[in-house]
Short mmCIF file of C-alpha atoms in Angstrom, two decimals:
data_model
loop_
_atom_site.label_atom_id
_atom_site.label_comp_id
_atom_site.label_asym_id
_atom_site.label_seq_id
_atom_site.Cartn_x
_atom_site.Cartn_y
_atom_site.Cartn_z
CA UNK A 1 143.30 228.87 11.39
CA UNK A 2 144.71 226.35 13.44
CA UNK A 3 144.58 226.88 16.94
CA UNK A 4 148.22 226.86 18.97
CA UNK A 5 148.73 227.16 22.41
CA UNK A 6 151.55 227.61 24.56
CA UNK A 7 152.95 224.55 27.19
CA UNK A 8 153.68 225.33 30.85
CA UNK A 9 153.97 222.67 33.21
CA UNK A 10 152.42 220.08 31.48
CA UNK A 11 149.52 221.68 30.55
CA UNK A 12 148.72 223.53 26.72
CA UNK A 13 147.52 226.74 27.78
CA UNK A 14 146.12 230.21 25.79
CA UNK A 15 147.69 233.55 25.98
CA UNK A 16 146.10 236.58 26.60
CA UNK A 17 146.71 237.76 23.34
CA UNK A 18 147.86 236.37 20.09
CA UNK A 19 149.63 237.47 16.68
CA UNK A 20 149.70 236.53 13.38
CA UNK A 21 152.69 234.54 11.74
CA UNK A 22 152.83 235.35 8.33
CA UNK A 23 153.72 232.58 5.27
CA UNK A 24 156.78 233.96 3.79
CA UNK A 25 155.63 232.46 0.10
CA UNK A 26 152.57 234.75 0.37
CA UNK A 27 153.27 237.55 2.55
CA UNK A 28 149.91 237.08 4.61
CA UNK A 29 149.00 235.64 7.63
CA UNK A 30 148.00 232.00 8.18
CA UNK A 31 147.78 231.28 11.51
CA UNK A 32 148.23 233.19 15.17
CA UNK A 33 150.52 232.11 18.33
CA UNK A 34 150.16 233.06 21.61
CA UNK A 35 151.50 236.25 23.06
CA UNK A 36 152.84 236.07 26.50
CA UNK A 37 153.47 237.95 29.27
CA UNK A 38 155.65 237.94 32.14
CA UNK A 39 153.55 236.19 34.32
CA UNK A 40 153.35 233.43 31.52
CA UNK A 41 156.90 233.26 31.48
CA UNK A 42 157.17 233.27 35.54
CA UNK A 43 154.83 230.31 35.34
CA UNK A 44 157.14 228.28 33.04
CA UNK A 45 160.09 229.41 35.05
CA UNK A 46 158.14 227.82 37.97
CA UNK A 47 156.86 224.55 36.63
CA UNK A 48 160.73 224.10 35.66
CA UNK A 49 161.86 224.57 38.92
CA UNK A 50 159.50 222.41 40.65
CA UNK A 51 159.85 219.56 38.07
CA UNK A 52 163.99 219.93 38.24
CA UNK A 53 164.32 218.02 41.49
CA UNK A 54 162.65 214.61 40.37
CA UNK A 55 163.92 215.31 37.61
CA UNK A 56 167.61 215.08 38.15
CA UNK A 57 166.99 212.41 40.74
CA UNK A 58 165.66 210.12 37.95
CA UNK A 59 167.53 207.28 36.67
CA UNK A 60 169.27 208.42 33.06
CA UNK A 61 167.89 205.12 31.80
CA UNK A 62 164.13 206.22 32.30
CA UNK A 63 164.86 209.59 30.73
CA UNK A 64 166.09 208.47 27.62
CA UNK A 65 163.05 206.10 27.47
CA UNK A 66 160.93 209.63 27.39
CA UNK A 67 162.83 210.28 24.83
CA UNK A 68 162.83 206.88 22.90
CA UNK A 69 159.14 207.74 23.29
CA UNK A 70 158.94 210.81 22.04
CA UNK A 71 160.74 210.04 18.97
CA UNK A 72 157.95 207.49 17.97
CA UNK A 73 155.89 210.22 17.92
CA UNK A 74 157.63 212.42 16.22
CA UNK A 75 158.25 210.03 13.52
CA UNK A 76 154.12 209.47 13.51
CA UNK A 77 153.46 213.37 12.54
CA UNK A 78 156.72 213.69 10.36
CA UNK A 79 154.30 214.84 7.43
CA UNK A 80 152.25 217.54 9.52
CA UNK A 81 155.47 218.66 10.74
CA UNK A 82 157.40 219.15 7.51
CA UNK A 83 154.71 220.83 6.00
CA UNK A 84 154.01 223.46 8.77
CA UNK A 85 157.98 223.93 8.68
CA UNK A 86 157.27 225.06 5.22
CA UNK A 87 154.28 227.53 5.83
CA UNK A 88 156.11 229.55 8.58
CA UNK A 89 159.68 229.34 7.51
CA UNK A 90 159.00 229.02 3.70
CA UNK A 91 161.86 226.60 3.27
CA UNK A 92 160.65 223.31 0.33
CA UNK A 93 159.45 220.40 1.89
CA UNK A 94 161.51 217.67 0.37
CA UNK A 95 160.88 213.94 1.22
CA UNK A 96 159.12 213.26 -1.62
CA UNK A 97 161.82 210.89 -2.67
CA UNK A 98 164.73 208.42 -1.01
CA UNK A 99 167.31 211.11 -2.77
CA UNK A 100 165.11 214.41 -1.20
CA UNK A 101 164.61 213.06 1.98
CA UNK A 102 167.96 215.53 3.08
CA UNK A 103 166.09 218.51 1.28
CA UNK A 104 164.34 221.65 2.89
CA UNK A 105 162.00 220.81 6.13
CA UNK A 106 162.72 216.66 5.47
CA UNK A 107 166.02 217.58 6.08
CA UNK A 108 165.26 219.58 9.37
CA UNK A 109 163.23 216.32 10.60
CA UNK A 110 165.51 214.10 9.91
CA UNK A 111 168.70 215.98 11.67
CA UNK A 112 166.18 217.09 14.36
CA UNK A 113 165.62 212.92 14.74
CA UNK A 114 169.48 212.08 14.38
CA UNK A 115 170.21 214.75 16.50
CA UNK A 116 168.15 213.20 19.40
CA UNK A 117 169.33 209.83 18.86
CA UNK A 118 172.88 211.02 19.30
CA UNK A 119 172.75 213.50 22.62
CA UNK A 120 170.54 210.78 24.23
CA UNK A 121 172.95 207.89 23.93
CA UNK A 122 175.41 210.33 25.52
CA UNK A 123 177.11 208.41 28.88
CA UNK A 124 177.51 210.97 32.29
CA UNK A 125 179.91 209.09 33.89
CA UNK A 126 182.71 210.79 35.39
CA UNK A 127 185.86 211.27 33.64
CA UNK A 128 189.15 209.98 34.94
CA UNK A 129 190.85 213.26 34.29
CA UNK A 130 194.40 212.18 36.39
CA UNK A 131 195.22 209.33 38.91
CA UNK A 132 197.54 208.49 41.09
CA UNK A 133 198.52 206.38 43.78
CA UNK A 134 197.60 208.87 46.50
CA UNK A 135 194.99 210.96 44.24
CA UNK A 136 192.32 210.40 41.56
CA UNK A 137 191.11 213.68 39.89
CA UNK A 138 187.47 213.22 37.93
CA UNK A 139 184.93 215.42 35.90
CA UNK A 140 181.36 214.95 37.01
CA UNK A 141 178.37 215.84 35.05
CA UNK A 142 175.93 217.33 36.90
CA UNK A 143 172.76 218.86 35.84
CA UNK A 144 172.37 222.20 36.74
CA UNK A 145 168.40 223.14 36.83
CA UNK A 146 165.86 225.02 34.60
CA UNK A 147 167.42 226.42 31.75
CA UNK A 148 166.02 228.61 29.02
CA UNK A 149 166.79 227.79 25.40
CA UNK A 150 166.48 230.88 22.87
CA UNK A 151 166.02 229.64 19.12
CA UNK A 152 166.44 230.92 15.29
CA UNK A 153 164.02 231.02 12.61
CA UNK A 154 165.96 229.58 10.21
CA UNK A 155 165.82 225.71 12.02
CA UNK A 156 163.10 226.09 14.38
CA UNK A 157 162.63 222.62 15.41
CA UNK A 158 166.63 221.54 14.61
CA UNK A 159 167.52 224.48 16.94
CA UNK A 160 165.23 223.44 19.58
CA UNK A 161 165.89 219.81 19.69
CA UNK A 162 169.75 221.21 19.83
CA UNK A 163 168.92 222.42 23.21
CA UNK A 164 166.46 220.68 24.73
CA UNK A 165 167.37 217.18 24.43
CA UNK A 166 170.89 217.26 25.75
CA UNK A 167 169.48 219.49 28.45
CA UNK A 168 166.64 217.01 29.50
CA UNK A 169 168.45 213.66 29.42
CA UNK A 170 171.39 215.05 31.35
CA UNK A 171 168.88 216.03 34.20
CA UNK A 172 167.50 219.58 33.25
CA UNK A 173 164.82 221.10 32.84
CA UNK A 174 163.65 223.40 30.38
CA UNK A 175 161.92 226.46 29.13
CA UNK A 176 161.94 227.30 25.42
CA UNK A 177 160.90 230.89 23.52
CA UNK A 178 161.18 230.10 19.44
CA UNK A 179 161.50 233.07 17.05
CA UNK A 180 158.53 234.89 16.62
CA UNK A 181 158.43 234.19 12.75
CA UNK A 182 158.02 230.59 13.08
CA UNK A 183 156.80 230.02 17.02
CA UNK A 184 154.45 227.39 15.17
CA UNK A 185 155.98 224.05 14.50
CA UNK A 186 157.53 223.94 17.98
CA UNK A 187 154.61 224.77 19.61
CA UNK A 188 152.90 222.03 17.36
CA UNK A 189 156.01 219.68 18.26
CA UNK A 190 155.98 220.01 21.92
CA UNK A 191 152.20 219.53 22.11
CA UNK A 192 152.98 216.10 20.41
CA UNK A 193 155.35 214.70 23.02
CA UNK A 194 153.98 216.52 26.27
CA UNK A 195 152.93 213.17 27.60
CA UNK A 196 156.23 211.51 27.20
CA UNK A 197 157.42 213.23 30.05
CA UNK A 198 156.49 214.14 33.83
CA UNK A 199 154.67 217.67 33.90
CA UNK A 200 156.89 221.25 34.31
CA UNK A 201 160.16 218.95 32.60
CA UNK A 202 159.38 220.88 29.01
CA UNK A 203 158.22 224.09 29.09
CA UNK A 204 157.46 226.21 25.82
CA UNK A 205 156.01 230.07 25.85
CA UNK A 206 155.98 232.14 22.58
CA UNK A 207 155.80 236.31 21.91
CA UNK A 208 155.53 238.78 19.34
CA UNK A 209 159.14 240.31 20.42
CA UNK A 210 158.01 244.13 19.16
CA UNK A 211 155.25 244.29 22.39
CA UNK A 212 156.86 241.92 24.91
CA UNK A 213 160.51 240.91 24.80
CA UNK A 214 159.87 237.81 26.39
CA UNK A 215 163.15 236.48 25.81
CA UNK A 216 164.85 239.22 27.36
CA UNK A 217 162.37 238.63 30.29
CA UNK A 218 163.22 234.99 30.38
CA UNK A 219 167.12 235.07 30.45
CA UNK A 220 167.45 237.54 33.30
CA UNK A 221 164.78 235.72 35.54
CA UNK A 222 167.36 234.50 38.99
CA UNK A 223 165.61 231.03 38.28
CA UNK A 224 167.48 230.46 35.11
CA UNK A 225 170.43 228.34 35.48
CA UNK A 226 171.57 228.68 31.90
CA UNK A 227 170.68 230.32 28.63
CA UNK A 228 171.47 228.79 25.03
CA UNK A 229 170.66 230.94 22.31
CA UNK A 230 171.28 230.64 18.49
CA UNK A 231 170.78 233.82 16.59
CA UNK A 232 172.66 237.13 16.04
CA UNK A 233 175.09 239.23 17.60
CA UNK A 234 173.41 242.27 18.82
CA UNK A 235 170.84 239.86 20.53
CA UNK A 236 173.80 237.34 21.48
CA UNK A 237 175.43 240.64 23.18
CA UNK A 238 172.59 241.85 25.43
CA UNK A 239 172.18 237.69 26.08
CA UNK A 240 175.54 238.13 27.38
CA UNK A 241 175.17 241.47 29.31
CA UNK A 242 171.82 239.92 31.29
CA UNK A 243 173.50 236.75 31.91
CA UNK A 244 176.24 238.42 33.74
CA UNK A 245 174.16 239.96 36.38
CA UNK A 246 174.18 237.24 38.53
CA UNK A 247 176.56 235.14 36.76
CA UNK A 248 174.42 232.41 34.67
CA UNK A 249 176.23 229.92 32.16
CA UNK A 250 175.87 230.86 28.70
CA UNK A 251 176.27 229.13 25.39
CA UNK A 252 175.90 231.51 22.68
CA UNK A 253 175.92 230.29 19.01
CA UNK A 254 175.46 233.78 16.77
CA UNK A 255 176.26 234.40 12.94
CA UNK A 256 179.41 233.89 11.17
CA UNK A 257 181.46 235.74 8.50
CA UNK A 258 182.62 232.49 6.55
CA UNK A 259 184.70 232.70 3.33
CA UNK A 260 185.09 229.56 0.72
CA UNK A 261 188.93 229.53 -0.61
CA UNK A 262 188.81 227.70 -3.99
CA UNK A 263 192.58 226.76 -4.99
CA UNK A 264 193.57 226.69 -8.94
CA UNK A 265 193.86 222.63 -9.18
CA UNK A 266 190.53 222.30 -8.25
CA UNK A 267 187.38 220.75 -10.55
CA UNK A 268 185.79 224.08 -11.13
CA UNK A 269 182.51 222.67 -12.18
CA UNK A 270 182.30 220.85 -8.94
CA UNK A 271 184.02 223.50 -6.64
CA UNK A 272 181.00 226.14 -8.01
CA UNK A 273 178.09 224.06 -7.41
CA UNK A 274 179.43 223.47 -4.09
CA UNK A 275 180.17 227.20 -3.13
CA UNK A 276 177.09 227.85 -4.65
CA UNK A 277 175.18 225.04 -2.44
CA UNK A 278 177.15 226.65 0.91
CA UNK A 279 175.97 230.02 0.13
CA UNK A 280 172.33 229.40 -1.06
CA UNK A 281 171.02 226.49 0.73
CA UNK A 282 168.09 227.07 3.03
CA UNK A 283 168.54 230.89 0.58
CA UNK A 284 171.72 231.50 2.44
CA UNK A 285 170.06 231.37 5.93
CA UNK A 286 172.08 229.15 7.62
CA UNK A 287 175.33 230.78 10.51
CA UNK A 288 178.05 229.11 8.66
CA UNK A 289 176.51 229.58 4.78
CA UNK A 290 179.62 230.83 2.77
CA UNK A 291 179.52 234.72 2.89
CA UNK A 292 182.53 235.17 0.40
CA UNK A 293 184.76 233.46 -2.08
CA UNK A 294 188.85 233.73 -2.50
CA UNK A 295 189.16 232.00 -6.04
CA UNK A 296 192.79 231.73 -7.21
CA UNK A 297 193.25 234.13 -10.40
CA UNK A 298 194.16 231.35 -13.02
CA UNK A 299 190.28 229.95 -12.81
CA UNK A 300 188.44 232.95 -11.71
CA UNK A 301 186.60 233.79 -14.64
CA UNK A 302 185.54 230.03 -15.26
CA UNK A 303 184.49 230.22 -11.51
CA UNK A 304 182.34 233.10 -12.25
CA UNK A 305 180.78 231.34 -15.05
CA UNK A 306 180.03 228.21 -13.47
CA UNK A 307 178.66 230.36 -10.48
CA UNK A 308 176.01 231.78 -12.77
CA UNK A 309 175.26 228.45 -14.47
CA UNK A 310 174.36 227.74 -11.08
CA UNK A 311 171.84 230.26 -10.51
CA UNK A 312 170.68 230.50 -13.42
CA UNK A 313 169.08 226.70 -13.07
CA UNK A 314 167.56 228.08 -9.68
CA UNK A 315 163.91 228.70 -9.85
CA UNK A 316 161.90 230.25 -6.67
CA UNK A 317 158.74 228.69 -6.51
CA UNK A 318 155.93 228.01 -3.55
CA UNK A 319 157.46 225.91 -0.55
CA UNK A 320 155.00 222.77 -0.88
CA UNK A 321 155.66 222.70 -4.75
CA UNK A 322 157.10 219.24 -5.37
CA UNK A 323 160.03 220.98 -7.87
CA UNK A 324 161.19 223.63 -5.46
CA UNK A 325 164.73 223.03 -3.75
#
């Protein structure tokens, strides 16, 4: 098994303990991820804090060349990548041709990638909100500190590089817990592009939630500036609850109860595969996947049809297999 360690100020580092993160395609375990405890997660806290003021005070120019940087790395390891992606989260590698390059975990990459590109070109200068000739009123951007991103299993690395990136190049710094099903390809990210930035800027710790609820531990710690988190409500509601001890920003991004409405002019062929496609991509684990369907009565029954047409051309097979999708 490969070995995967955590990153705190720079620096890959072991946990005390580990646990194993099971393939979903086989049910067994294929590799282990640190466990950490609190003082692992006081540590990160830490190297984030002490990083933050060089940090901010660094031009945004030489911040988005870390990340310029990093994304030449990235793009070096795009295969290692994509293929742990499928092992931990089970979802079909794609990439294998120009047309599947926007398929399963060559999908992920290449959003992840795009999504970087985008939130680093983004410009912080103030905002002329109103003016006047005796008053000019303006919205600043101002970084705020270390703050603590809290991601899915469903995107691991999209969900991270969601968070982190704006974060970073806007003067942040951060410290990052991924789901414990799939800590493993953003350990194995952030371990790649470690050296395009200055030590205690990007922190990562991972935990097996059922013995340590290290996320829990992270958002309430009075160093935290912020928390982001992306996964469900009940968790999303005790985010909320810890955050408002002492007041920290939130941005909370939890699941969704989304409905398809499919009108009677429409091309029903066309409108089922597409439902069908909202509900079951990534097998439905995605917040805004369609939950439900209102189909206008006069094609119902053809809907239905098409629906199962649809499914029945599905076939579940291993992640890595070149036909799965």
């Amino acid at each position: 098994m490969a070995d995967y360690k955590m990153l705190i100020n720079g620096e890959l580092v072991d946990a005390k303990e580990t646990f194993d993160v099971i393939n979903p395609a086989t049910g067994k375990a294929f590799a282990k991820a640190p466990h950490c405890d609190a003082a692992d997660v006081d540590a990160a806290v830490a190297a984030a804090v002490a990083a933050y003021p060089s940090w901010r005070d660094t031009p945004i120019e030489e911040r988005r060349a870390c990340w310029e940087k990093a994304l030449g790395v990235l793009a070096e390891h795009k295969n290692a990548i994509t293929e742990l992606l499928c092992k931990e989260q089970g979802k079909p590698k794609g990439g294998e041709t120009p047309e599947r390059e926007f398929v399963g975990a060559s999908l992920e990459f290449n959003r992840s990638v795009g999504r970087i590109k985008k939130v680093i070109a983004i410009n912080p200068e103030p905002l002329i909100h109103m003016e006047g000739p005796d008053a000019q009123v303006e919205v600043c951007w101002r970084p705020l500190g270390a703050v603590a991103g809290i991601m899915p299993w469903n995107f691991p690395i999209l969900c991270m590089f969601q968070k982190v990136a704006p974060a970073v190049v806007l003067g942040n710094t951060f410290v990052g817990k991924p789901s414990p099903f799939t800590p493993l390809s953003t350990l194995a990210v952030v371990a790649l592009i470690k050296d395009c930035f200055p030590k205690g800027v990007l922190n990562m710790i991972t935990a097996d939630d059922s013995k340590f609820r290290a996320g829990a531990h992270l958002t309430a710690h009075p160093d935290i500036r912020k928390v982001s988190f992306t996964g469900s409500v009940p968790t999303g509601k005790a985010i909320m609850k810890a955050c408002s001890d002492d007041v920290k920003r939130m941005t909370l991004e939890m699941g969704g109860n989304d409905a398809a409405i499919v009108r009677g002019d429409v091309d029903v062929k066309k409108a089922a595969a597409g439902v069908f496609g909202g509900a079951f991509a990534n097998t439905g684990q995605v917040c805004v996947a369609v939950k439900r369907a209102y189909v206008h009565s006069s094609i119902y029954d053809e809907f239905v049809k098409e629906l199962v047409k649809n499914a029945e051309g599905r076939c579940p097979c291993a992640p890595l297999a070149a036909s799965s999708a």
